[in-house]
PDB file of C-alpha atoms in Angstrom:
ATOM      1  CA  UNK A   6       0.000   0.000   0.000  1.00  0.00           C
ATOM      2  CA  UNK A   7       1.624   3.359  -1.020  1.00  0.00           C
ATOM      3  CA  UNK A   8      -0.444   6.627   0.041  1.00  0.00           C
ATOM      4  CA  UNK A   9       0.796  10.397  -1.324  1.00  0.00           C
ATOM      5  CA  UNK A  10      -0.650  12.903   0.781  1.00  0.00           C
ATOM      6  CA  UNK A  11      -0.803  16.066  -0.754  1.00  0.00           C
ATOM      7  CA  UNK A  12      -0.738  19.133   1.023  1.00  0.00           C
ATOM      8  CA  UNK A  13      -1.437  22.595   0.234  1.00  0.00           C
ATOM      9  CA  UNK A  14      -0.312  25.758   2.379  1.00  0.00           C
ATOM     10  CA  UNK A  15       1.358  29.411   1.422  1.00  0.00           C
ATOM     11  CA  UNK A  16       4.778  30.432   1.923  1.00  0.00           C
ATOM     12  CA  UNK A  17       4.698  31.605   5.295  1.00  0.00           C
ATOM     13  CA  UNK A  18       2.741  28.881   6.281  1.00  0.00           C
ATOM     14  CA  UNK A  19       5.526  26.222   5.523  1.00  0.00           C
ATOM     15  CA  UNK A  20       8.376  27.657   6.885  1.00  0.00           C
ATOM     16  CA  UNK A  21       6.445  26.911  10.535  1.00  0.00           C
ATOM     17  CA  UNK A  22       4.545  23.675   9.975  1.00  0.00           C
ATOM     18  CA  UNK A  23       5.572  21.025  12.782  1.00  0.00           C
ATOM     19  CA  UNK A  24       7.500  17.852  11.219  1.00  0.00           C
ATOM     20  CA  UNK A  25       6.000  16.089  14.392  1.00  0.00           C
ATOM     21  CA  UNK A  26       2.268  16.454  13.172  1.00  0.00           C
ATOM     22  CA  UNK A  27       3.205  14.349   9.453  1.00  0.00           C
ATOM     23  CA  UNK A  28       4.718  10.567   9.481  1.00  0.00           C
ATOM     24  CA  UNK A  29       7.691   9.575   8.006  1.00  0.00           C
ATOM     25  CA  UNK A  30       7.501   6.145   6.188  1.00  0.00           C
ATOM     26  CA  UNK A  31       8.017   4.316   2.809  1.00  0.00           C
ATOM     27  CA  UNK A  32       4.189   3.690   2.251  1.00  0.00           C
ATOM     28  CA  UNK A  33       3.783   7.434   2.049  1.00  0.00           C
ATOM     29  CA  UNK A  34       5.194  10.415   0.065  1.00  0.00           C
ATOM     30  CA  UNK A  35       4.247  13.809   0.431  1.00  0.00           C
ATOM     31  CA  UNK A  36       3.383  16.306  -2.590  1.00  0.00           C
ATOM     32  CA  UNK A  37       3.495  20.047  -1.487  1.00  0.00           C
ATOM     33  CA  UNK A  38       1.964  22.855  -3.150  1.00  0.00           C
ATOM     34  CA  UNK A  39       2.398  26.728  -1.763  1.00  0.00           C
ATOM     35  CA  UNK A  40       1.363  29.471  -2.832  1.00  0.00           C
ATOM     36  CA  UNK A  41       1.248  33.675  -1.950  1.00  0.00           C
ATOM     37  CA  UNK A  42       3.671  35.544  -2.000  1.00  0.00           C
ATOM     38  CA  UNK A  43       7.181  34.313  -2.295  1.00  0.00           C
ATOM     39  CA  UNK A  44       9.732  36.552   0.048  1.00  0.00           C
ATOM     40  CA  UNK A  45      12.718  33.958   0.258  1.00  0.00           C
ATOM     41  CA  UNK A  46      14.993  32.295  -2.631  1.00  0.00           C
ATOM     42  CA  UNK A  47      13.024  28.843  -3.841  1.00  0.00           C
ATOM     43  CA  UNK A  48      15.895  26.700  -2.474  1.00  0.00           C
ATOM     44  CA  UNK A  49      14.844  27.947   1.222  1.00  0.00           C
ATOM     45  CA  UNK A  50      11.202  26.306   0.693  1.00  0.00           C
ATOM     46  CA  UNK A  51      12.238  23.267  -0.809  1.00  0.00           C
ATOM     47  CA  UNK A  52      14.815  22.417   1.839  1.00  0.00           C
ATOM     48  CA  UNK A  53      12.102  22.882   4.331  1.00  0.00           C
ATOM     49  CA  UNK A  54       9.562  20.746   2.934  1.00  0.00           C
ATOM     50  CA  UNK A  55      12.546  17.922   2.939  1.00  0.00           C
ATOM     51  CA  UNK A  56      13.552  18.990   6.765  1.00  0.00           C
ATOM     52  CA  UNK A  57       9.326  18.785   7.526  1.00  0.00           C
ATOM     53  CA  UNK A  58       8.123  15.643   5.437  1.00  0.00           C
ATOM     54  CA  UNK A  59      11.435  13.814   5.205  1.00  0.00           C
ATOM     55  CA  UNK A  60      13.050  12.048   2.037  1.00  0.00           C
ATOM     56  CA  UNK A  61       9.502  11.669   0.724  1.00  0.00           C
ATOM     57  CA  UNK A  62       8.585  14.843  -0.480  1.00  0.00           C
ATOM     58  CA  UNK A  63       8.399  17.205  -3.311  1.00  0.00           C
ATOM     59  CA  UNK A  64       7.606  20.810  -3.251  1.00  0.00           C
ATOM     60  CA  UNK A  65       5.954  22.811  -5.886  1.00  0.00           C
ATOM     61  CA  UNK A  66       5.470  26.292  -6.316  1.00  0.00           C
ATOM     62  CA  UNK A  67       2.579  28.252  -7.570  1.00  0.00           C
ATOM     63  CA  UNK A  68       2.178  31.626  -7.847  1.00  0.00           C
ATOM     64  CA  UNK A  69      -0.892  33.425  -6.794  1.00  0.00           C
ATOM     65  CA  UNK A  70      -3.759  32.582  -4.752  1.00  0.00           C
ATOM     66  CA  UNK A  71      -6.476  30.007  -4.273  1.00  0.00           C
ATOM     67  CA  UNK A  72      -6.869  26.995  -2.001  1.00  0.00           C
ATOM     68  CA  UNK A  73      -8.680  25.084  -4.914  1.00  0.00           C
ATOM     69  CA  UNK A  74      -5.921  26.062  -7.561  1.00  0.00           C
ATOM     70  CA  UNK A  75      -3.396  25.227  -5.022  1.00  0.00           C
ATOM     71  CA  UNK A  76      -4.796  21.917  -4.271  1.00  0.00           C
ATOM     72  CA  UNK A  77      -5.696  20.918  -7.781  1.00  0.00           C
ATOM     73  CA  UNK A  78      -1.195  21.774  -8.392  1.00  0.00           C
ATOM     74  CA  UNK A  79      -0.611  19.626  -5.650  1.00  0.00           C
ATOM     75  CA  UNK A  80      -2.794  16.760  -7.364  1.00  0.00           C
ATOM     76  CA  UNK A  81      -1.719  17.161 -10.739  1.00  0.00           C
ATOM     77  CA  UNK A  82       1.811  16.349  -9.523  1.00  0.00           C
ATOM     78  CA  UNK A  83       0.800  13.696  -7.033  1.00  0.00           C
ATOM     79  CA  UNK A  84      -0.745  12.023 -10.022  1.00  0.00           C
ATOM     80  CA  UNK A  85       2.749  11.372 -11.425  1.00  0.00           C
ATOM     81  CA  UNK A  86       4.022   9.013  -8.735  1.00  0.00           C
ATOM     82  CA  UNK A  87       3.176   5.519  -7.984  1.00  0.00           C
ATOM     83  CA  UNK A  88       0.483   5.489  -5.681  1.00  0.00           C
ATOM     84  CA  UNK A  89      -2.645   3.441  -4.382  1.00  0.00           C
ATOM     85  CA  UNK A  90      -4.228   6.740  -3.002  1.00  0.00           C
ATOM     86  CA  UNK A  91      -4.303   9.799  -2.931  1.00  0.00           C
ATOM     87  CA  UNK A  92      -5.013  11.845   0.918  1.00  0.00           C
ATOM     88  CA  UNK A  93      -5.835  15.578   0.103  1.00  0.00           C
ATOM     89  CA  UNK A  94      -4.597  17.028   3.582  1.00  0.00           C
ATOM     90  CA  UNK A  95      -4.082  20.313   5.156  1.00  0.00           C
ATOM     91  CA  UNK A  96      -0.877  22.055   7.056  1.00  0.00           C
ATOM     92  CA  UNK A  97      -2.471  21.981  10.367  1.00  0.00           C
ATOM     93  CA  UNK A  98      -3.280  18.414  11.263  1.00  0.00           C
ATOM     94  CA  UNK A  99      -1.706  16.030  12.787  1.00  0.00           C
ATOM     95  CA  UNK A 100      -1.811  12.626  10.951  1.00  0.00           C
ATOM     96  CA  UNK A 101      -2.389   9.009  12.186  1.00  0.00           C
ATOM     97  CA  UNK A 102      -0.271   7.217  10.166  1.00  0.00           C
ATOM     98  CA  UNK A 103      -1.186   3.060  11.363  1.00  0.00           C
ATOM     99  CA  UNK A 104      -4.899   4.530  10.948  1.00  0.00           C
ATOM    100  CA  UNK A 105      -4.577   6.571   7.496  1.00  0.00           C
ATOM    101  CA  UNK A 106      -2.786   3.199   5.811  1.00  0.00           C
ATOM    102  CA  UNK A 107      -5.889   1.319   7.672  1.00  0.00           C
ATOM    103  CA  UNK A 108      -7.963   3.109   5.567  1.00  0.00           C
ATOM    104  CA  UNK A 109      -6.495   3.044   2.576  1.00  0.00           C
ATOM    105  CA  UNK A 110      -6.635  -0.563   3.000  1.00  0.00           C
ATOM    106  CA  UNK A 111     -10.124  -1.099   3.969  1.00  0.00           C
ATOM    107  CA  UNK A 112     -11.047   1.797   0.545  1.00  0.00           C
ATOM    108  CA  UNK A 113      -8.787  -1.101  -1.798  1.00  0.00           C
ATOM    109  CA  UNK A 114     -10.638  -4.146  -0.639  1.00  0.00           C
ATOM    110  CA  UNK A 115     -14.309  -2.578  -1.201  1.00  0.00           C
ATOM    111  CA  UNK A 116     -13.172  -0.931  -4.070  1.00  0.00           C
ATOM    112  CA  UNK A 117     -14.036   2.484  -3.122  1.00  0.00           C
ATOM    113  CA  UNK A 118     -12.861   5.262  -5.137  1.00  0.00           C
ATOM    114  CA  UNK A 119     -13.706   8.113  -2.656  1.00  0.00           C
ATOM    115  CA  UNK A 120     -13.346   7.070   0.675  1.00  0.00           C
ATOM    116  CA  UNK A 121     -14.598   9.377   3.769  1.00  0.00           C
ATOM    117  CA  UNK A 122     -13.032   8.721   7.043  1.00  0.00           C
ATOM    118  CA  UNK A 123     -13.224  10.673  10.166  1.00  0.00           C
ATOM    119  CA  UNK A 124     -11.380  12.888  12.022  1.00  0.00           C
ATOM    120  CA  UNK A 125     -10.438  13.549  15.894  1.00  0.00           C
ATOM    121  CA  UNK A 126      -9.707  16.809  17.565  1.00  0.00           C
ATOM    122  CA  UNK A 127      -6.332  17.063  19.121  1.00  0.00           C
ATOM    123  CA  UNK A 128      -5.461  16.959  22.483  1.00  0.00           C
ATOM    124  CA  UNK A 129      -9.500  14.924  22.638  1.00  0.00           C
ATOM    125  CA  UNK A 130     -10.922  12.066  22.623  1.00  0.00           C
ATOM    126  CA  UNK A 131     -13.491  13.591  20.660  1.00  0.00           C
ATOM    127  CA  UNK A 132     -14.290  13.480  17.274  1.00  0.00           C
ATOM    128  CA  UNK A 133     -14.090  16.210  14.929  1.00  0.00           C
ATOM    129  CA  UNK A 134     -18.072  16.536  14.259  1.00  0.00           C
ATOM    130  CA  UNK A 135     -20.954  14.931  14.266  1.00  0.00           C
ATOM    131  CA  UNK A 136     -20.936  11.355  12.190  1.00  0.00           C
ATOM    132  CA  UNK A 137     -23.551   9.836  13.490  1.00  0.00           C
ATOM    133  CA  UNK A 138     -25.691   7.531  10.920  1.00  0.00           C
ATOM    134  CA  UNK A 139     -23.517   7.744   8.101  1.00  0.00           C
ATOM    135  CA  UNK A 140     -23.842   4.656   6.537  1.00  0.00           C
ATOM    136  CA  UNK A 141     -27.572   5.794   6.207  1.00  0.00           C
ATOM    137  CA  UNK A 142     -26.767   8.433   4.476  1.00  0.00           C
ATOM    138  CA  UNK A 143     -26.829   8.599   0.241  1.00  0.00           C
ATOM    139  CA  UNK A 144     -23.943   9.780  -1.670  1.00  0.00           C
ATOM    140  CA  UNK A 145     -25.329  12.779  -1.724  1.00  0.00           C
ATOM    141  CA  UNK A 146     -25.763  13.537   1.928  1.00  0.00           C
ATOM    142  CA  UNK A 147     -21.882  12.148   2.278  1.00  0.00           C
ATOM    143  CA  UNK A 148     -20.538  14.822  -0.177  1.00  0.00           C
ATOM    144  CA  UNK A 149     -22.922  17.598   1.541  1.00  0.00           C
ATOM    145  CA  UNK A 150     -21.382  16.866   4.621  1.00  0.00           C
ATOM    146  CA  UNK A 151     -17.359  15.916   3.499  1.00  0.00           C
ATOM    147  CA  UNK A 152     -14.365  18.126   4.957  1.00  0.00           C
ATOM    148  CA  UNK A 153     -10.947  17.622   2.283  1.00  0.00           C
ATOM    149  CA  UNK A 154      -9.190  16.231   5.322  1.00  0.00           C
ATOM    150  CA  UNK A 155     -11.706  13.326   5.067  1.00  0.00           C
ATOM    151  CA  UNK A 156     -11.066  12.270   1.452  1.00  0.00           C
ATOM    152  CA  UNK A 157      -9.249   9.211   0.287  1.00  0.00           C
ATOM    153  CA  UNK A 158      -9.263   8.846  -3.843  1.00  0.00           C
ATOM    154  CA  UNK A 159      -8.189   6.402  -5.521  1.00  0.00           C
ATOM    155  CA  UNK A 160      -5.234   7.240  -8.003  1.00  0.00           C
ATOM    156  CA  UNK A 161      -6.418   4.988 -11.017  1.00  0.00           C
ATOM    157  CA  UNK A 162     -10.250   6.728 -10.756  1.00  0.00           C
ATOM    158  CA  UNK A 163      -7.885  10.433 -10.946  1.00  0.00           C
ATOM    159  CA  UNK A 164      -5.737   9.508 -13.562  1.00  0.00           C
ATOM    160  CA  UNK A 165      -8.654   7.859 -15.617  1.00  0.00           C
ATOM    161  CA  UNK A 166     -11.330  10.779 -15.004  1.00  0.00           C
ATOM    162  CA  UNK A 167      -9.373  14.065 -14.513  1.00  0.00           C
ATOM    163  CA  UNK A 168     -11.706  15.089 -11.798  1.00  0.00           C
ATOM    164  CA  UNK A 169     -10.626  18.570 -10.011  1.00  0.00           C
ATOM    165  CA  UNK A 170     -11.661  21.336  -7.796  1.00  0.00           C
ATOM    166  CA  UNK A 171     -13.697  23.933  -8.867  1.00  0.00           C
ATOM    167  CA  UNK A 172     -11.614  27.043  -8.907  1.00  0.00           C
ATOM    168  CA  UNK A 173     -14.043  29.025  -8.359  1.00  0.00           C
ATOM    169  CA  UNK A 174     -14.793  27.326  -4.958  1.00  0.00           C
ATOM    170  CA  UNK A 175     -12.207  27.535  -2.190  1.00  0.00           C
ATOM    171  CA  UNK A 176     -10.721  29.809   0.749  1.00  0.00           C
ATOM    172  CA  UNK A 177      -9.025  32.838  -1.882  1.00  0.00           C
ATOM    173  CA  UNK A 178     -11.346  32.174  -4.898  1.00  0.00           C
ATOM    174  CA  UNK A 179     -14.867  33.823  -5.415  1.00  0.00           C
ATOM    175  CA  UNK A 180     -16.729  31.609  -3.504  1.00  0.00           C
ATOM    176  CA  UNK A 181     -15.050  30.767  -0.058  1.00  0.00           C
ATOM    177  CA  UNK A 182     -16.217  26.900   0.653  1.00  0.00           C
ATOM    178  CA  UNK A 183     -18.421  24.343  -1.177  1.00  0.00           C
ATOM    179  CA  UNK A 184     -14.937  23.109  -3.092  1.00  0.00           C
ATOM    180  CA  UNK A 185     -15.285  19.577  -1.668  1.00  0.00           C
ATOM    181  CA  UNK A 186     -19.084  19.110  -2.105  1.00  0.00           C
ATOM    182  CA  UNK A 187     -18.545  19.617  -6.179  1.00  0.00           C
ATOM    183  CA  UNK A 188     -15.204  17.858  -6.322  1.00  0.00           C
ATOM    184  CA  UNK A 189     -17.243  14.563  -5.398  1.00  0.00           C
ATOM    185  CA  UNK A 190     -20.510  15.375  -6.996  1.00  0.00           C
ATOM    186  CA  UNK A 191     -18.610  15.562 -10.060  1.00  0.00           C
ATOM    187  CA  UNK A 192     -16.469  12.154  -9.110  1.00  0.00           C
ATOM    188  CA  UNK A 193     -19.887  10.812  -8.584  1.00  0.00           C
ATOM    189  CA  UNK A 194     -21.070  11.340 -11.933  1.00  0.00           C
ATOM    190  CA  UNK A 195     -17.873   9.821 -13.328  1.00  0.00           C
ATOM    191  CA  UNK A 196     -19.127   6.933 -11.895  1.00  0.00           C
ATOM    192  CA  UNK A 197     -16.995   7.016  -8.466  1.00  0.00           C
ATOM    193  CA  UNK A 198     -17.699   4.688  -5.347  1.00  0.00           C
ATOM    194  CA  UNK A 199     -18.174   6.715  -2.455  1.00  0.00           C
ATOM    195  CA  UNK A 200     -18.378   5.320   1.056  1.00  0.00           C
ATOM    196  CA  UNK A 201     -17.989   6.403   4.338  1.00  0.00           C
ATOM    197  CA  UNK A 202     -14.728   4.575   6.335  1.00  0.00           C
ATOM    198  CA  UNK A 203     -15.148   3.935  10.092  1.00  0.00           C
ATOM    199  CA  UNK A 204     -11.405   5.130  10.720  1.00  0.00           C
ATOM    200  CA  UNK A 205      -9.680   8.051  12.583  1.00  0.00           C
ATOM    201  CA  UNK A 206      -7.102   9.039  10.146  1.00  0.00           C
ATOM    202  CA  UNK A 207      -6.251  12.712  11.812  1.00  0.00           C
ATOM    203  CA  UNK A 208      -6.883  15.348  14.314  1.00  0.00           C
ATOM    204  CA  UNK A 209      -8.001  18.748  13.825  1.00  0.00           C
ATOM    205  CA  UNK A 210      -8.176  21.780  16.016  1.00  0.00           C
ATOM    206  CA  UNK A 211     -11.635  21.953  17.299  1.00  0.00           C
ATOM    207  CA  UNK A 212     -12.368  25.138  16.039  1.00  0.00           C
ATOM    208  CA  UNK A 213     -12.403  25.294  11.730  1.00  0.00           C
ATOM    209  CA  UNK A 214     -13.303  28.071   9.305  1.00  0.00           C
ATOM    210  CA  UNK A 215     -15.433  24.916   7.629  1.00  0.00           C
ATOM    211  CA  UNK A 216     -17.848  25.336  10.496  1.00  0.00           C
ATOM    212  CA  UNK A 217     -18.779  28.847  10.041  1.00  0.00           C
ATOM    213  CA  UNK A 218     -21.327  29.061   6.829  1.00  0.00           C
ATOM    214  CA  UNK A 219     -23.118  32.549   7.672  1.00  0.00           C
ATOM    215  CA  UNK A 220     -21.163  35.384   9.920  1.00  0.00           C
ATOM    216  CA  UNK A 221     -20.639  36.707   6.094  1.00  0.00           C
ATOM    217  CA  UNK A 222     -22.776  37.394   2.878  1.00  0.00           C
ATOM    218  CA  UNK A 223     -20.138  35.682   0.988  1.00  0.00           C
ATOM    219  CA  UNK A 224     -20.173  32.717   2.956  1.00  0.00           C
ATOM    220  CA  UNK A 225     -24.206  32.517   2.297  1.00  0.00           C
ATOM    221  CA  UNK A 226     -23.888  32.948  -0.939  1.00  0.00           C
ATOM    222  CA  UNK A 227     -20.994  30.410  -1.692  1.00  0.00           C
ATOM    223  CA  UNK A 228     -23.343  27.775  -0.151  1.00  0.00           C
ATOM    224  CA  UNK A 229     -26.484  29.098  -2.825  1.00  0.00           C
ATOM    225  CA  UNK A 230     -23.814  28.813  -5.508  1.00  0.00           C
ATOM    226  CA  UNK A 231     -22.384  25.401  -4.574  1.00  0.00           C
ATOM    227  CA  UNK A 232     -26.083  24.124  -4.950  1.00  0.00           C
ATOM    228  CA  UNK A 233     -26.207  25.139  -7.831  1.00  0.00           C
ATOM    229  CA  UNK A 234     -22.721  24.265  -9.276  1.00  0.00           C
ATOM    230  CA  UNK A 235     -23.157  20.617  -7.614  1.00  0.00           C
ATOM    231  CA  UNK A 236     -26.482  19.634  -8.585  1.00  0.00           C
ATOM    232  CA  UNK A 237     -26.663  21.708 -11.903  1.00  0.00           C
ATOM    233  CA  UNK A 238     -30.563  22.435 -11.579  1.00  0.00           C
ATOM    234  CA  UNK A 239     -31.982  25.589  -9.803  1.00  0.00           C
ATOM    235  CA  UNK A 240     -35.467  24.019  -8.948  1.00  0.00           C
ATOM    236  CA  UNK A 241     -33.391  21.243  -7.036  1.00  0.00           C
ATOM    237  CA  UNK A 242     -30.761  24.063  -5.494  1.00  0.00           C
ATOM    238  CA  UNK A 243     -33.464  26.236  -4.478  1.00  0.00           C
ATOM    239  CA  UNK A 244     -35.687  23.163  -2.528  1.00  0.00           C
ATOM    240  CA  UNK A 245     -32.369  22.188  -0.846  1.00  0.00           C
ATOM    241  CA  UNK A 246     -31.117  25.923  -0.468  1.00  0.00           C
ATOM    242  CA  UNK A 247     -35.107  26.216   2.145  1.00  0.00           C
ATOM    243  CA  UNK A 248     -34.268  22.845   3.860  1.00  0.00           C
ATOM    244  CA  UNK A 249     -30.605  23.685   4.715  1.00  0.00           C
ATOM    245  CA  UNK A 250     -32.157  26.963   5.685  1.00  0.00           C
ATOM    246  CA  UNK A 251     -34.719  24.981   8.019  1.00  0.00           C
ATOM    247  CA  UNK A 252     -32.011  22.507   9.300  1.00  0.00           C
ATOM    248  CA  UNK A 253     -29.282  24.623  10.440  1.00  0.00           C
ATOM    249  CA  UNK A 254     -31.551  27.650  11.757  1.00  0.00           C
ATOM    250  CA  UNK A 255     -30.986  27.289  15.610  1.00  0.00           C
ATOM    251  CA  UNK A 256     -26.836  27.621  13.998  1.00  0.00           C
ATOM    252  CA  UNK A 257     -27.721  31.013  12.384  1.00  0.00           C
ATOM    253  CA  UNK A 258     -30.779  32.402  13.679  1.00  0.00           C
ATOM    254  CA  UNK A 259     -28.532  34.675  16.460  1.00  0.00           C
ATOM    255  CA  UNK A 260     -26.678  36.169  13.612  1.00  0.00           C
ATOM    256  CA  UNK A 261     -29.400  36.489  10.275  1.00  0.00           C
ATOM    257  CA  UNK A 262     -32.819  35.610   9.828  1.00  0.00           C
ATOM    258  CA  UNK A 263     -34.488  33.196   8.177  1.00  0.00           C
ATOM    259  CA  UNK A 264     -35.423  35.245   5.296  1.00  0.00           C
ATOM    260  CA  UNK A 265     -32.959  36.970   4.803  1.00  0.00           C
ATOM    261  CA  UNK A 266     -30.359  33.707   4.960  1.00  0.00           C
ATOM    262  CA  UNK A 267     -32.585  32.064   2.500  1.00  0.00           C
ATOM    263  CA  UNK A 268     -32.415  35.178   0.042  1.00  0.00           C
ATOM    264  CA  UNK A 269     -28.703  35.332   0.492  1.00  0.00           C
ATOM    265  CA  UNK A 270     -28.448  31.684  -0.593  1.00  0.00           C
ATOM    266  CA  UNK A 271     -30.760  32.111  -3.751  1.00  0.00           C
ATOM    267  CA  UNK A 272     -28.397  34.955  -4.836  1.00  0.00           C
ATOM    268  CA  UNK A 273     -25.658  32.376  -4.946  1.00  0.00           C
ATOM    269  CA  UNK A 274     -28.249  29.956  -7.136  1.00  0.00           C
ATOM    270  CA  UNK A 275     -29.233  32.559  -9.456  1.00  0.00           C
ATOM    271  CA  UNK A 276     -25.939  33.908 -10.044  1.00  0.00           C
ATOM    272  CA  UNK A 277     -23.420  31.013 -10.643  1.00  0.00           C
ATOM    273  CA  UNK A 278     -23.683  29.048 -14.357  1.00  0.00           C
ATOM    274  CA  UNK A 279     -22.555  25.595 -14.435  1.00  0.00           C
TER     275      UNK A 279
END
């Protein structure tokens, strides 16, 4: 079994990531992808992804900004080594390694092509979030609910489908979230196996920028837009836009109304093509 973890971060952000919080092993590599702006020589960042991630890494850089376009660079070159699967990670976690390769395991022998573990807090016992009755949930309700730290794809589905992130989706693009929900929506309709895994493959802080979907119009509208982008209809978007309105209320209601949540959301719908 032979895992590359890709990882994408800025600049600044690599020069401080702790080599404690990523595994060193032969059944993983590690592709890095940063981004922003560049203040050192290259040769600075490249020595410090080897110092981080050990012998097993390659660093790319990209210039400008976008966690989707940054992600989608570290992919591209992931997809160029030998590889069972692919983990799409971020800078700040820290990684189980015996539980990540468990995974990756368990996603071979069902033949999953998208698997979607969980993921612990650190310094808890705790979970991450709320996975309660996942295996009841459809595909869909799996990639409403999926965080990128989650996802385990299979290399062969990548290289054979060319699925990637929306650009337009992501932390520094036009709509700040909804990248992951589209990424497997779209694997979906290339005919990818999606399943929810029963393993711990990381920890997380407890507090994410993932959890927060409506202290900002643009966050409110990035979720109208993703439902529109991921299902491609807007009678659909709209009838899921009022039930994710309903659902998540008591989450919102001390910061925007009902109304005016739900309006916010149908200007993402309206506005986004395909």
């Amino acid at each position: 079994m032979k895992i590359v973890i890709t990882i994408s971060t800025t600049y600044d952000r690599l020069l401080s990531i702790s080599p404690e919080l990523f595994p060193k092993s032969s059944s993983i590599g590690y592709v890095i992808s940063c981004q922003g702006a560049r203040e050192k020589p290259s040769q600075i960042y490249k020595e410090a992804g080897e110092r981080i991630f050990g012998g097993n890494a390659e660093v790319f850089l990209l210039e400008g900004y976008g966690l989707s376009r940054n992600r989608n660079n570290a992919i591209s070159n992931a997809l160029k080594l030998e590889s069972d699967y692919i983990y799409v990670a971020d800078d700040d976690i820290e990684i189980k390694e015996s539980s990540l390769l468990a995974a990756a395991v368990e996603c071979l022998n069902s033949s999953i092509d998208i698997g979607i573990a969980k993921v612990g807090q650190i310094g808890s016992s705790e979970l991450f979030k709320n996975y309660r009755n996942r295996d009841a949930r459809s595909k869909f309700g799996l990639a409403f609910s999926a965080s990128s730290v989650e996802l385990l794809i299979r290399t062969n589905f990548l290289k054979k489908n060319q699925i990637e992130f929306d650009e337009r989706f992501g932390l520094g693009s036009i709509y700040p979230s909804g990248e992951e929900f589209i990424f497997i929506l779209d694997s979906i309709r290339a005919g990818a196996t999606v399943k929810a895994v029963d393993v711990v493959v990381c920890d997380h802080e407890a507090i994410s920028s993932g959890k927060d979907f409506y202290s900002d119009e643009k966050l409110i509208v990035a979720k109208g837009a993703m439902m529109k982008r991921g299902t491609k209809s807007i009678v659909v978007s709209l009838i899921l836009g009022v039930l994710f309105s309903l659902k998540k209320h008591r989450e919102y209601k001390q910061t925007i109304g009902f109304f005016k949540f739900c309006f916010n959301l149908s200007k993402g719908i309206l506005k986004i093509g395909h």
